[in-house]
XYZ file of C-alpha atoms in Angstrom:
615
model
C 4.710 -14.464 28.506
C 2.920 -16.548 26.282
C 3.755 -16.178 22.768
C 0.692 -16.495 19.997
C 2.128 -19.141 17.297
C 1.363 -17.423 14.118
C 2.071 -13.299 14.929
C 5.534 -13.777 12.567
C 4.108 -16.327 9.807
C 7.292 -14.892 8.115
C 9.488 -16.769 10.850
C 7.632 -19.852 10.364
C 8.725 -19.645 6.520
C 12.391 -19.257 7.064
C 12.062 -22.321 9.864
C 11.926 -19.676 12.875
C 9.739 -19.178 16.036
C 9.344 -16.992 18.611
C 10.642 -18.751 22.172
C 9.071 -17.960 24.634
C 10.822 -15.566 26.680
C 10.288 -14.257 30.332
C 10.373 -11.287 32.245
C 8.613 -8.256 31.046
C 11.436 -5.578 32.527
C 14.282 -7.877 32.040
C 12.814 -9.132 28.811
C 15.244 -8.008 26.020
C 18.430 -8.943 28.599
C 17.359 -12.183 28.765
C 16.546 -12.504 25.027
C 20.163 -11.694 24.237
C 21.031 -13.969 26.826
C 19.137 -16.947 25.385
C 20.597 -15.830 22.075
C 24.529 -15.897 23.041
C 24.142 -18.791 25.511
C 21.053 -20.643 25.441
C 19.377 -19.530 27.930
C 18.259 -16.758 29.954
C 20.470 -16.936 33.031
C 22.990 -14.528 31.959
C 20.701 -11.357 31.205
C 22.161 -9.393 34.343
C 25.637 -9.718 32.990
C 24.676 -8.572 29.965
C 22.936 -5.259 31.629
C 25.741 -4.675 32.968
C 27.815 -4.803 30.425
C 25.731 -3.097 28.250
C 25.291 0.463 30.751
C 29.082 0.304 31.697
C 29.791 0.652 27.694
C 27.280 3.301 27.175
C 28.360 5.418 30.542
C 32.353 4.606 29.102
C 31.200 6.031 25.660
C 28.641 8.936 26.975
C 29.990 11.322 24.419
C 27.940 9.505 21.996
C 24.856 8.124 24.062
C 24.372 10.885 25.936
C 23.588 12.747 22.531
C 20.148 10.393 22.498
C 18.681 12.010 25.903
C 15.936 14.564 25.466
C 15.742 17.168 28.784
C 13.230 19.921 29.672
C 13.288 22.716 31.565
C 11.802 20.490 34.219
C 13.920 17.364 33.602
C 14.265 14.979 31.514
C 12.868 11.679 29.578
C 14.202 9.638 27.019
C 11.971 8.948 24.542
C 12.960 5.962 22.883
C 10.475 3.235 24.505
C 7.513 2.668 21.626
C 5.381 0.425 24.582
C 1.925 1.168 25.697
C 2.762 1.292 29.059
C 5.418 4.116 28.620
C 4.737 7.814 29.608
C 5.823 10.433 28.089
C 6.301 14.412 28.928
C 6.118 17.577 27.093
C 9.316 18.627 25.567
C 10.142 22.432 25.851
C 11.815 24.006 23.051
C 14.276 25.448 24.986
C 17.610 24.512 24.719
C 19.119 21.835 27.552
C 22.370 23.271 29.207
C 25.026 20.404 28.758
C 25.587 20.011 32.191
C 21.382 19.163 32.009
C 21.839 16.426 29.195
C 24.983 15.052 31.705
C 22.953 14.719 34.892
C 19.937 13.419 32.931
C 21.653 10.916 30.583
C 23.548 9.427 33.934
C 20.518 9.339 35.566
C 18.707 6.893 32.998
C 22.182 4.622 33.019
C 21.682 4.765 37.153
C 18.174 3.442 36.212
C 18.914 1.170 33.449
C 21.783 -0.897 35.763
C 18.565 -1.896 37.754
C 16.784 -5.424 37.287
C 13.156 -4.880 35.469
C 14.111 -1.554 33.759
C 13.169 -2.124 29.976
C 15.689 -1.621 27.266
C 14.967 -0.813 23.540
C 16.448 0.522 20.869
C 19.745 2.228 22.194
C 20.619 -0.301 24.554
C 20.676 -3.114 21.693
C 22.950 -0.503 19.264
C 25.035 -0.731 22.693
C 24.696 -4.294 22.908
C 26.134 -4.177 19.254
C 29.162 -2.676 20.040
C 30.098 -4.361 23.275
C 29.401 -7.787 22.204
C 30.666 -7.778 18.294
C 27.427 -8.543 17.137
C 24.822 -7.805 14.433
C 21.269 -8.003 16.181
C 17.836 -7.991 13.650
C 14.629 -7.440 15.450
C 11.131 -8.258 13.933
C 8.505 -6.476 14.963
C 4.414 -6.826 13.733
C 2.591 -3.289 13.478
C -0.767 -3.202 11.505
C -0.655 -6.485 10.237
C 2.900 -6.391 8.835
C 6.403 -8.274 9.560
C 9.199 -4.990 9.810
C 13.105 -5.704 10.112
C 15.235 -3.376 12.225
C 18.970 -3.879 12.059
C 21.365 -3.059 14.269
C 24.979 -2.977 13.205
C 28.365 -3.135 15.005
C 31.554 -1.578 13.191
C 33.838 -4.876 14.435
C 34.782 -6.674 11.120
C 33.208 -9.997 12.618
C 29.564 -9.945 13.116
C 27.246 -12.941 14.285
C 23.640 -12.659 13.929
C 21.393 -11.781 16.910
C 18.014 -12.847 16.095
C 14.738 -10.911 17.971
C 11.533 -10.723 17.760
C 9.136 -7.626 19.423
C 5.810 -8.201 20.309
C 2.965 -5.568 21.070
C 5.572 -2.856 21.899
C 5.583 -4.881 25.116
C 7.861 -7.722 25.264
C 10.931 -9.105 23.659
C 11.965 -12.792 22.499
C 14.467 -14.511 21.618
C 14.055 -16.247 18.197
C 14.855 -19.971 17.767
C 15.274 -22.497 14.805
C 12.377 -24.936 14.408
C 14.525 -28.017 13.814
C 17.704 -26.829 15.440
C 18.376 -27.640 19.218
C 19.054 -23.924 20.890
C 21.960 -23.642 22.503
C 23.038 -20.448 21.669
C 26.235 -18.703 19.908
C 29.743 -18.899 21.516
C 30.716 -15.713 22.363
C 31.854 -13.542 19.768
C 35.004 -12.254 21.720
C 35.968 -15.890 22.754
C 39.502 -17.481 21.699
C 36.774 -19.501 19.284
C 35.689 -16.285 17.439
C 37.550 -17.016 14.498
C 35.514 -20.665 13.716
C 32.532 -18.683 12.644
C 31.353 -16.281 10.094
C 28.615 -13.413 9.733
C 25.708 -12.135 7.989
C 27.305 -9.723 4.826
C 26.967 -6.124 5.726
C 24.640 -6.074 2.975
C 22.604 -8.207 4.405
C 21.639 -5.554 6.994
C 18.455 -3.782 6.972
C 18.496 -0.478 4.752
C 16.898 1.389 7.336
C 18.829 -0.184 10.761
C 18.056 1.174 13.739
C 16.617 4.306 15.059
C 20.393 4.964 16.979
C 22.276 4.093 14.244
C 20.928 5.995 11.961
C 20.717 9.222 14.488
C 24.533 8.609 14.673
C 25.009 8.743 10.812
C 23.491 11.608 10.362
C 24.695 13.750 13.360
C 28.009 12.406 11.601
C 29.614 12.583 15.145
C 33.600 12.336 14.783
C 33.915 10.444 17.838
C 36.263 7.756 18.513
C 35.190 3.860 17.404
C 33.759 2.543 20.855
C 35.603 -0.141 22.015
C 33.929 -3.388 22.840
C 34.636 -4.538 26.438
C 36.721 -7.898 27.041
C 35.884 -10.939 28.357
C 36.179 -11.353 32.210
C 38.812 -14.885 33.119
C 35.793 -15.736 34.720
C 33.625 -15.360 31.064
C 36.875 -17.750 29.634
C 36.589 -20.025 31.909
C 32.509 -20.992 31.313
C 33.537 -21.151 27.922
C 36.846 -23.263 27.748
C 34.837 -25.561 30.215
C 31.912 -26.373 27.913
C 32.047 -29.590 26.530
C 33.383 -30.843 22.899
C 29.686 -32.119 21.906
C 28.095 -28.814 22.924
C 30.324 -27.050 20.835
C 30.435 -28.491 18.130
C 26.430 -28.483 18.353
C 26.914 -24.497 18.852
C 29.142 -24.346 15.404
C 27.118 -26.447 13.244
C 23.650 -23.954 14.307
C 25.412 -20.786 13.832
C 27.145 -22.743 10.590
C 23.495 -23.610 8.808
C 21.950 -20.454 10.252
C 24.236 -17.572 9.480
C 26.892 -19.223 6.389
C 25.048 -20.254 3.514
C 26.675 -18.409 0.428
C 23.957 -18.978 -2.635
C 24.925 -18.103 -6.642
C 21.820 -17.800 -8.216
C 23.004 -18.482 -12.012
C 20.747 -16.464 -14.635
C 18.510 -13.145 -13.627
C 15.352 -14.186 -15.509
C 12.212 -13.536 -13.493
C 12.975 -17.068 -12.187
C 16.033 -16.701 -11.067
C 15.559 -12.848 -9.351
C 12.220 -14.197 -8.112
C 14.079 -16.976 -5.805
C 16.330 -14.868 -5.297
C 14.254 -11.840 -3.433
C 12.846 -15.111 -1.830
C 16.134 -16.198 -0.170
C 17.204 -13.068 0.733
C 14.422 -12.710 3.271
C 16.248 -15.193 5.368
C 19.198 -12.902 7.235
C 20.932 -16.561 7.136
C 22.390 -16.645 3.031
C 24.511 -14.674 1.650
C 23.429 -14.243 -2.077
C 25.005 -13.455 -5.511
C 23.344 -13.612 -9.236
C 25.522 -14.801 -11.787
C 24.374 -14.815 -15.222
C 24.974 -13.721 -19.244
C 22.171 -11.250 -18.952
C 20.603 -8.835 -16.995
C 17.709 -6.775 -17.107
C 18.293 -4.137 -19.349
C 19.766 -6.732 -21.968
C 17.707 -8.244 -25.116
C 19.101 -11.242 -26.330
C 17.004 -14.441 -27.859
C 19.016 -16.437 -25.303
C 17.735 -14.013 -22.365
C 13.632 -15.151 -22.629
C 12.411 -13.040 -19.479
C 12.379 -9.492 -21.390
C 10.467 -10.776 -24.068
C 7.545 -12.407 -22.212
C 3.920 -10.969 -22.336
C 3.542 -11.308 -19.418
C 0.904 -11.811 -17.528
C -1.442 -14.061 -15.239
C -3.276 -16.593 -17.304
C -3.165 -20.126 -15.447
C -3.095 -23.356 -17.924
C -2.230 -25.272 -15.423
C -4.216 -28.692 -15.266
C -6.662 -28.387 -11.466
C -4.983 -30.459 -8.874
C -1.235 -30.588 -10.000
C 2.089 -29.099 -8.769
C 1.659 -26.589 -11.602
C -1.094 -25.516 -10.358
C -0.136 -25.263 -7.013
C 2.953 -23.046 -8.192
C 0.162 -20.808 -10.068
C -2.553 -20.396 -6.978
C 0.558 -19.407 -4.750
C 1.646 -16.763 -7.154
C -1.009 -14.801 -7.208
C -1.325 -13.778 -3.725
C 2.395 -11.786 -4.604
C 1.570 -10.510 -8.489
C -2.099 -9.016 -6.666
C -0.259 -7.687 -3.792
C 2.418 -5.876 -6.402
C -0.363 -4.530 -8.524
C -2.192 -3.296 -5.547
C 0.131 -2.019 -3.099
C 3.758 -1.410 -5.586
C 2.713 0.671 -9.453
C 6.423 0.992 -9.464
C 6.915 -2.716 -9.956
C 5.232 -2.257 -13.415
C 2.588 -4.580 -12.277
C -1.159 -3.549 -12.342
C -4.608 -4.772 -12.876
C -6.434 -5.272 -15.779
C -10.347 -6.481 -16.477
C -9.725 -10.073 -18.777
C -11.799 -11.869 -21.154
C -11.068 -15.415 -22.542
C -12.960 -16.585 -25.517
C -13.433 -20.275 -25.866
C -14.901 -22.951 -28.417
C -16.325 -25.841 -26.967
C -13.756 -28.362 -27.983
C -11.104 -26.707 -26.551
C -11.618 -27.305 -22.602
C -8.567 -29.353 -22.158
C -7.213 -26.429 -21.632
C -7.854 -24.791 -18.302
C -7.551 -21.455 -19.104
C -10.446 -22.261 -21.758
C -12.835 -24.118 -19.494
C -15.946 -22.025 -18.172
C -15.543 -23.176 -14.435
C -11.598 -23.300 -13.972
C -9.493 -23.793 -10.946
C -8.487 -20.069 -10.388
C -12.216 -18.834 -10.434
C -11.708 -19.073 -7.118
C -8.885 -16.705 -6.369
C -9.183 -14.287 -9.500
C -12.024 -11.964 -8.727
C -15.356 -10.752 -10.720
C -15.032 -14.539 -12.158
C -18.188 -14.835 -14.163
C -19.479 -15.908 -17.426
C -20.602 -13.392 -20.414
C -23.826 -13.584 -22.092
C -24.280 -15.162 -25.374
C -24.602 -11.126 -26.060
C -21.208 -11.045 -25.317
C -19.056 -13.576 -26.779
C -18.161 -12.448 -30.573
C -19.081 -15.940 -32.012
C -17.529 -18.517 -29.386
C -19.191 -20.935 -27.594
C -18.162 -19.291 -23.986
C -16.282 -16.392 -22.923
C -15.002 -15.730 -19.360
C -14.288 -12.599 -17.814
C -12.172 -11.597 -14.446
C -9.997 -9.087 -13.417
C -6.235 -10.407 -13.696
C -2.407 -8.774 -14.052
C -0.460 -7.628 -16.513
C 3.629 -6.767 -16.075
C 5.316 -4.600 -17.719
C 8.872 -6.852 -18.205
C 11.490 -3.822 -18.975
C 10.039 -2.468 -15.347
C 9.458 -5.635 -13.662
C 12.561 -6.879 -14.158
C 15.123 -4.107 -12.730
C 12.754 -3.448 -10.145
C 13.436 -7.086 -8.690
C 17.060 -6.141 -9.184
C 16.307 -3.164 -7.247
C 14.662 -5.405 -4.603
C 16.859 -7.916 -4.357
C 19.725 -5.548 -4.049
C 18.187 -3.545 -0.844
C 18.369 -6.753 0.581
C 21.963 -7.566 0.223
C 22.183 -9.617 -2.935
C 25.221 -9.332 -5.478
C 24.823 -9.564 -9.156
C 27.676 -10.580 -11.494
C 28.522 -11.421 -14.772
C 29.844 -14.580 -15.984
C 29.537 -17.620 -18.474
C 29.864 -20.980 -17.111
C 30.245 -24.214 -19.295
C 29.353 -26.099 -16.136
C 27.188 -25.679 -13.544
C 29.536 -26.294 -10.772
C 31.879 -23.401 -12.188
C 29.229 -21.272 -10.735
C 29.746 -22.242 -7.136
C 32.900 -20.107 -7.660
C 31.507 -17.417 -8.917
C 31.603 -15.259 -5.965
C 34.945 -15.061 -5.075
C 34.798 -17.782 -2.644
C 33.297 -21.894 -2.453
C 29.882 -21.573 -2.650
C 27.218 -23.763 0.103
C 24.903 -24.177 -3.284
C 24.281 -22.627 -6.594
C 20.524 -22.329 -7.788
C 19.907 -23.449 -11.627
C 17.855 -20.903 -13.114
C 19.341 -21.091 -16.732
C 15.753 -22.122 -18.551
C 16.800 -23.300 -21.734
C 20.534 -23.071 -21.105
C 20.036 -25.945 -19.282
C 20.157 -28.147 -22.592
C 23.568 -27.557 -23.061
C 24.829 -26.623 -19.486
C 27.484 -28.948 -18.174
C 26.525 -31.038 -15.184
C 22.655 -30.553 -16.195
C 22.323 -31.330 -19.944
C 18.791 -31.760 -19.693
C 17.485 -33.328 -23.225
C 14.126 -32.679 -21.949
C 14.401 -29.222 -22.720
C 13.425 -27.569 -25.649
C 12.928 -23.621 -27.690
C 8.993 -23.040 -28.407
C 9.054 -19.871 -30.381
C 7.100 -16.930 -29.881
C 6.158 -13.638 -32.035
C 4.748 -10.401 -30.471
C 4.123 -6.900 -31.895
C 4.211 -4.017 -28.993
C 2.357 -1.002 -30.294
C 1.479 2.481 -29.095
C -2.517 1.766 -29.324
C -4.647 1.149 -26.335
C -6.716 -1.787 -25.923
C -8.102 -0.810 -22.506
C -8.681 -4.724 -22.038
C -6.622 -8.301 -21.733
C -8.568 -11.018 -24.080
C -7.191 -14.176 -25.919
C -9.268 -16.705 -27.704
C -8.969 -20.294 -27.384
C -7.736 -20.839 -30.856
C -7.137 -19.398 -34.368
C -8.026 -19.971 -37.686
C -4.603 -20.055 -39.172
C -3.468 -23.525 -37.568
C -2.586 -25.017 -34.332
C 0.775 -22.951 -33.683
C -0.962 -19.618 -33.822
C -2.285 -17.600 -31.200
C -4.612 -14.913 -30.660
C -3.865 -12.360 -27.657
C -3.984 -8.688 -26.661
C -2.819 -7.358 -23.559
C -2.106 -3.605 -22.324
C 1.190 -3.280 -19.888
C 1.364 -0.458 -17.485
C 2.836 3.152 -17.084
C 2.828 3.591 -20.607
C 4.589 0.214 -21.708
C 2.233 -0.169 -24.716
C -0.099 -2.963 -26.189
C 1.379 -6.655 -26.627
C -0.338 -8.337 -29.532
C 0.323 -11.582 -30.670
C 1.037 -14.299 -31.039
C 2.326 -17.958 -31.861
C 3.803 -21.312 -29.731
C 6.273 -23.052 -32.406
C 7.752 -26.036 -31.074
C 11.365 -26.796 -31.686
C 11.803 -23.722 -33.767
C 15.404 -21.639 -32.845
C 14.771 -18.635 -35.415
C 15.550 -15.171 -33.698
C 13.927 -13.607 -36.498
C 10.452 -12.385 -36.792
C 8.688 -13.510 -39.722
C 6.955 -10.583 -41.694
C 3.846 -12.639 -42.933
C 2.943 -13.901 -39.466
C 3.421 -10.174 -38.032
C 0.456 -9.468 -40.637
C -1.650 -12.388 -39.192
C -0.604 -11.497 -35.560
C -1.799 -7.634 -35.937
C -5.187 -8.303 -38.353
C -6.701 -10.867 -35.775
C -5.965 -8.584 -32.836
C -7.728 -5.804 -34.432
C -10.314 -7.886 -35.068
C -10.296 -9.394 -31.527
C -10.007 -5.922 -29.731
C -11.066 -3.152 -32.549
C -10.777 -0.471 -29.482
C -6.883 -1.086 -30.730
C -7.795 1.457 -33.590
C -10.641 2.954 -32.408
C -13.020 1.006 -34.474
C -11.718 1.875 -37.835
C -11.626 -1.179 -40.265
C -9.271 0.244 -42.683
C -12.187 1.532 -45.354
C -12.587 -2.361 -46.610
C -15.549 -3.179 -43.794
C -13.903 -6.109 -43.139
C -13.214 -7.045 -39.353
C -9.869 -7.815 -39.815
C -8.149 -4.944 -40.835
C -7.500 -1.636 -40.140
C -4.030 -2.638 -38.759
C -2.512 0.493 -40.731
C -3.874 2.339 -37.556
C -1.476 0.099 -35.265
C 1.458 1.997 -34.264
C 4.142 -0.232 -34.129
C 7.263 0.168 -31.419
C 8.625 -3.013 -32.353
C 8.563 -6.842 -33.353
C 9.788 -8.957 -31.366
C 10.825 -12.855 -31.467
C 11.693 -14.813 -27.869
C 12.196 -19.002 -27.184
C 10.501 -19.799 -24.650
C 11.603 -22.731 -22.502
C 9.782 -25.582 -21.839
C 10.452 -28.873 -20.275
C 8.672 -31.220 -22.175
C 8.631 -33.475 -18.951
C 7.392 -30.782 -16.622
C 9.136 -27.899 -14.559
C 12.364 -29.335 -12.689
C 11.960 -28.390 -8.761
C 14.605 -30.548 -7.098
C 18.171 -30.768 -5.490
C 21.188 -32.931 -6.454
C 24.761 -33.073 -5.748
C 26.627 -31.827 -9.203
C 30.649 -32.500 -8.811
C 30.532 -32.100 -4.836
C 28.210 -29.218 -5.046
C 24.467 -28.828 -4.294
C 22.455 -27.832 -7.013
C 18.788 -26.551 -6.908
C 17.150 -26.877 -9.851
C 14.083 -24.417 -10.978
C 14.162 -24.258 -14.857
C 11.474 -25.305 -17.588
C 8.961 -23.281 -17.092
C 8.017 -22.611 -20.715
C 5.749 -19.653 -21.416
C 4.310 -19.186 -17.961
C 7.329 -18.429 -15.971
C 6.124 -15.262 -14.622
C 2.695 -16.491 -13.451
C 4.357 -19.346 -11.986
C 7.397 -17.479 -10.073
C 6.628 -16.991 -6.573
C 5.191 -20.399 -6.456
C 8.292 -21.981 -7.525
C 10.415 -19.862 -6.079
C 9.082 -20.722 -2.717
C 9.272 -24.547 -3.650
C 13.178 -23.694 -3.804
C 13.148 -21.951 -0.531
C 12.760 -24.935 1.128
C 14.674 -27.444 -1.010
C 17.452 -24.538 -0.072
C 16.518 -24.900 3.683
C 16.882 -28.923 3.785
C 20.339 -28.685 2.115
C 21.636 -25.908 4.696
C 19.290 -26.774 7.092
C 19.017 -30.409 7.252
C 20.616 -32.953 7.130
C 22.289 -32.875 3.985
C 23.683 -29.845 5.630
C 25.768 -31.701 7.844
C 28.430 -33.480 5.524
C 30.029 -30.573 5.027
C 31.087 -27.275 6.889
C 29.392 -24.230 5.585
C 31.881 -21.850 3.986
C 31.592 -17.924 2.942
């Protein structure tokens, strides 16, 4: 069967593909085939195998047969081509359920009989393996898991296509050769995916069995035949070692993300999509914290490119938005929603690119257009789109949330170098990911000088602005900033705001509060309903604000740009992602998937070779 090249673009991100796999009945036999040995010539074996465990453990299979009062069908094929009868509600005798479930084992044992779902949970258990299947319905990528109860569990990798056909999935710069089997006298040179690394919602047998709670015995998975011993004991030193080194880089990489700032949770959702790592966030802080060390709970935030047209930055920026659009759309729990955007600008200040009438992201932001002179309170140009707004005290735990559905640890620690968190988990560490923004000044093994605090003041009040505006400058000097933005599911109204340089006070400054609050009344006078205060002047009325708190954050920047790169820190590789100054969320997914692949060419490439993977 021919297999189109981009139905799992998701595969082609972790540095998958589809292989093209044949035989439609025979199909998912000779997938797991091509999986354990490279190729497909084994699949009848592994049929075999496969019904003789389910018939030696029928009083659990047999509980997955439906029966009528006219026979019997099991329903568990999802494929066009499969036919289905009308179940009667009446109740099958159990010597109905016995003839019928040993009937479909009498037909499964044949060549061309399609498996599916049960007969990979059996495949599970009588081969020692964890198998993940990805399947596309309606234009998405889903995961199913299916989980064996042995302690040691190499990764089966499939993909489904159409409800039709199944494939075996292969590495894109990897030779295939397969895994050596997981009951050979070589099980113990590999290691697994984490259990938490398993789908949430696994299979549709395993989780029938958890809920029918069944106290049946643990099934027992079958041992190898002398014959099985011998094929392996006679394969040659070069192929395995080949063998150990792809299930090595594909199924051991143990990655401490250090620091849970949107950066660092942002990669680290990222990674976890490849069933390959095994992932744990080490920081200070975590969501839920609010420290003037921890910048990511202070942040606006929102999606306001600065980002010169034509650089990295920018490139970081345009990829993010796909993700921050798709949240707002698709995910209001992520504290991530739409909001209608105006930028006013005076015409000296189009260096910046957020300022400029015809910017880069016109492009991708939509209902880009230009006000009327009507329309734009004095300035020489305003521009209005529809854009995002987070709310950071939701945003945050839900990528925590996220990240741990897909397997990833978080734990608490302080490190005074960066190679103390390679540790971190328990065990040596494959890599640790720098997230540590302005820690990395003073971080040993990083010390970047390049890196530096630039303050910032907010107020978050109770009033609603019903709009996101900014203006391209104030009239109270170059480190003041005028912006108003309204977070979702009743987060409040950010107002602010100022960019100091170089300036490491945590406290807020009372006067500049004033300033902060008068100009966004004046920017946004919905804030207080149009009131001025009783003065008529447009700047005050800010007695009407009602104020939840000040707050004070660093940001940090990286005077010489965001650092995206890999190095070798005491013997241990280090991904860097740090610097990202005030635009950190805006930027994340961008960078984040910049690190997914400096990740894959340290564990994937060649790099990846000077050492054995360890978990």
């Amino acid at each position: 069967m021919g297999i189109p090249k981009n139905e799992f673009p998701v595969l082609r991100a972790l540095g998958l593909c589809a292989g093209d796999t044949t035989g439609y009945g025979d199909c998912l036999f000779r997938a797991l085939s091509d999986q354990l040995y490279g190729d497909e010539s084994h699949h009848h074996e592994i049929r075999a195998r496969v019904v003789e465990h389910m018939r030696e453990n029928a009083n659990i299979y047999r509980n997955f047969t439906a029966v009528d009062a006219g026979g019997a069908i099991r329903r568990n094929a999802r494929r066009s081509t499969a036919s289905y009868r009308i179940i009667s509600s009446e109740m099958p005798s159990e010597e109905e359920i016995d003839q019928r479930f040993y009937d479909n084992l009498n037909v499964m044992a044949k060549a061309g009989t399609y498996g599916d779902h049960l007969e990979i949970q059996a495949f599970c258990e009588t081969y020692g393996v964890d198998v993940k299947v990805y399947q596309k319905e309606n234009g998405e990528i889903t995961l199913e898991g299916f989980r064996t109860m042995a302690e040691k569990k190499p990764l089966v990798l499939l993909a489904y296509h159409n409800y039709e056909h199944y494939s075996s999935i292969h590495s894109l710069t990897i030779p295939h050769t397969g895994i050596i089997h997981p009951n050979s006298d070589t099980a113990d040179e590999y290691t697994s995916a984490s259990d938490s690394q398993q789908s949430s919602a696994g299979g549709a047998c395993l989780q029938r069995l958890q809920r029918l709670r069944l106290s049946q015995p643990k099934p027992r998975p079958l041992s190898l035949t002398m014959k099985d011993r011998r094929k392996l004991k006679g394969r040659s030193r070069k192929l395995m070692s080949r063998s150990r080194m792809q299930l090595e880089r594909m199924a051991a990489g143990l990655e401490p993300i250090h620091a849970a700032g949107v950066s660092g949770l942002t990669t680290a959702l990222l990674l976890s999509q490849n069933p390959a790592y095994r992932i744990t966030v080490v920081a200070k802080y975590m969501p839920g914290d609010y420290d003037i060390e921890y910048a990511s709970p202070w942040a606006g935030a929102n999606y306001l490119p600065v980002s010169a047209a034509g650089t990295s930055a920018a490139d970081h920026d345009r990829n993010t938005w796909p993700e921050l659009a798709k949240l707002a759309r698709d995910s209001p729990e992520s504290g991530v929603h739409f909001q209608d955007t105006i930028i006013y600008s005076h015409a000296d200040d189009t260096a910046n690119e957020l300022c400029k009438p015809d910017p880069w992201f016109a492009a991708i932001l939509p209902n880009f257009h230009l006000l009327p002179p009507s329309q734009r309170r004095g300035y020489d140009h305003a521009t209005a789109f529809t854009s995002v707004c987070i709310n950071t005290s939701i945003y945050l735990p839900y990528l925590v949330s996220r990240c741990a559905a897909a397997g990833v640890q978080f734990r608490r620690a302080v490190f005074a170098h960066i190679a103390d968190a390679a540790r971190a988990a328990g065990r040596p560490a494959d890599l640790v990911v720098n997230c540590t923004g302005l820690a990395s000044l003073k971080l040993g093994g990083v010390a970047d000088k390049a890196m530096m605090p630039v303050r910032g003041q907010t107020v978050l009040v109770r009033n609603e602005a019903g709009v996101m505006a900014a203006t391209s400058r104030t009239g109270d000097g170059v480190e003041e900033m005028c912006y108003v933005m309204q977070r979702a599911v009743g987060g409040g109204t950010l107002i602010g705001g100022c960019a100091q340089p170089g300036n490491w006070d945590a406290q807020f400054d009372p006067n500049l509060a004033n300033r902060i609050m008068q100009r966004a009344v004046a920017l946004c006078p919905a804030l207080t309903g149009g009131r001025d205060g009783g003065n008529g002047s447009s700047g005050g009325g800010i007695e009407h604000l009602s104020i939840i708190r000040h707050q004070v954050g660093l940001r940090p920047l990286r005077t010489s740009g965001v650092r995206l790169e890999k190095e070798r820190i005491e013997g241990v590789w280090t991904v860097h992602n740090y610097g990202h100054g005030g635009y950190g969320y805006q930027s994340s997914y961008g960078c984040a998937q910049v690190v997914v692949g400096l990740v894959g060419e340290v564990l994937g490439g060649r790099e990846g070779r000077e050492g054995r993977a360890r978990l």
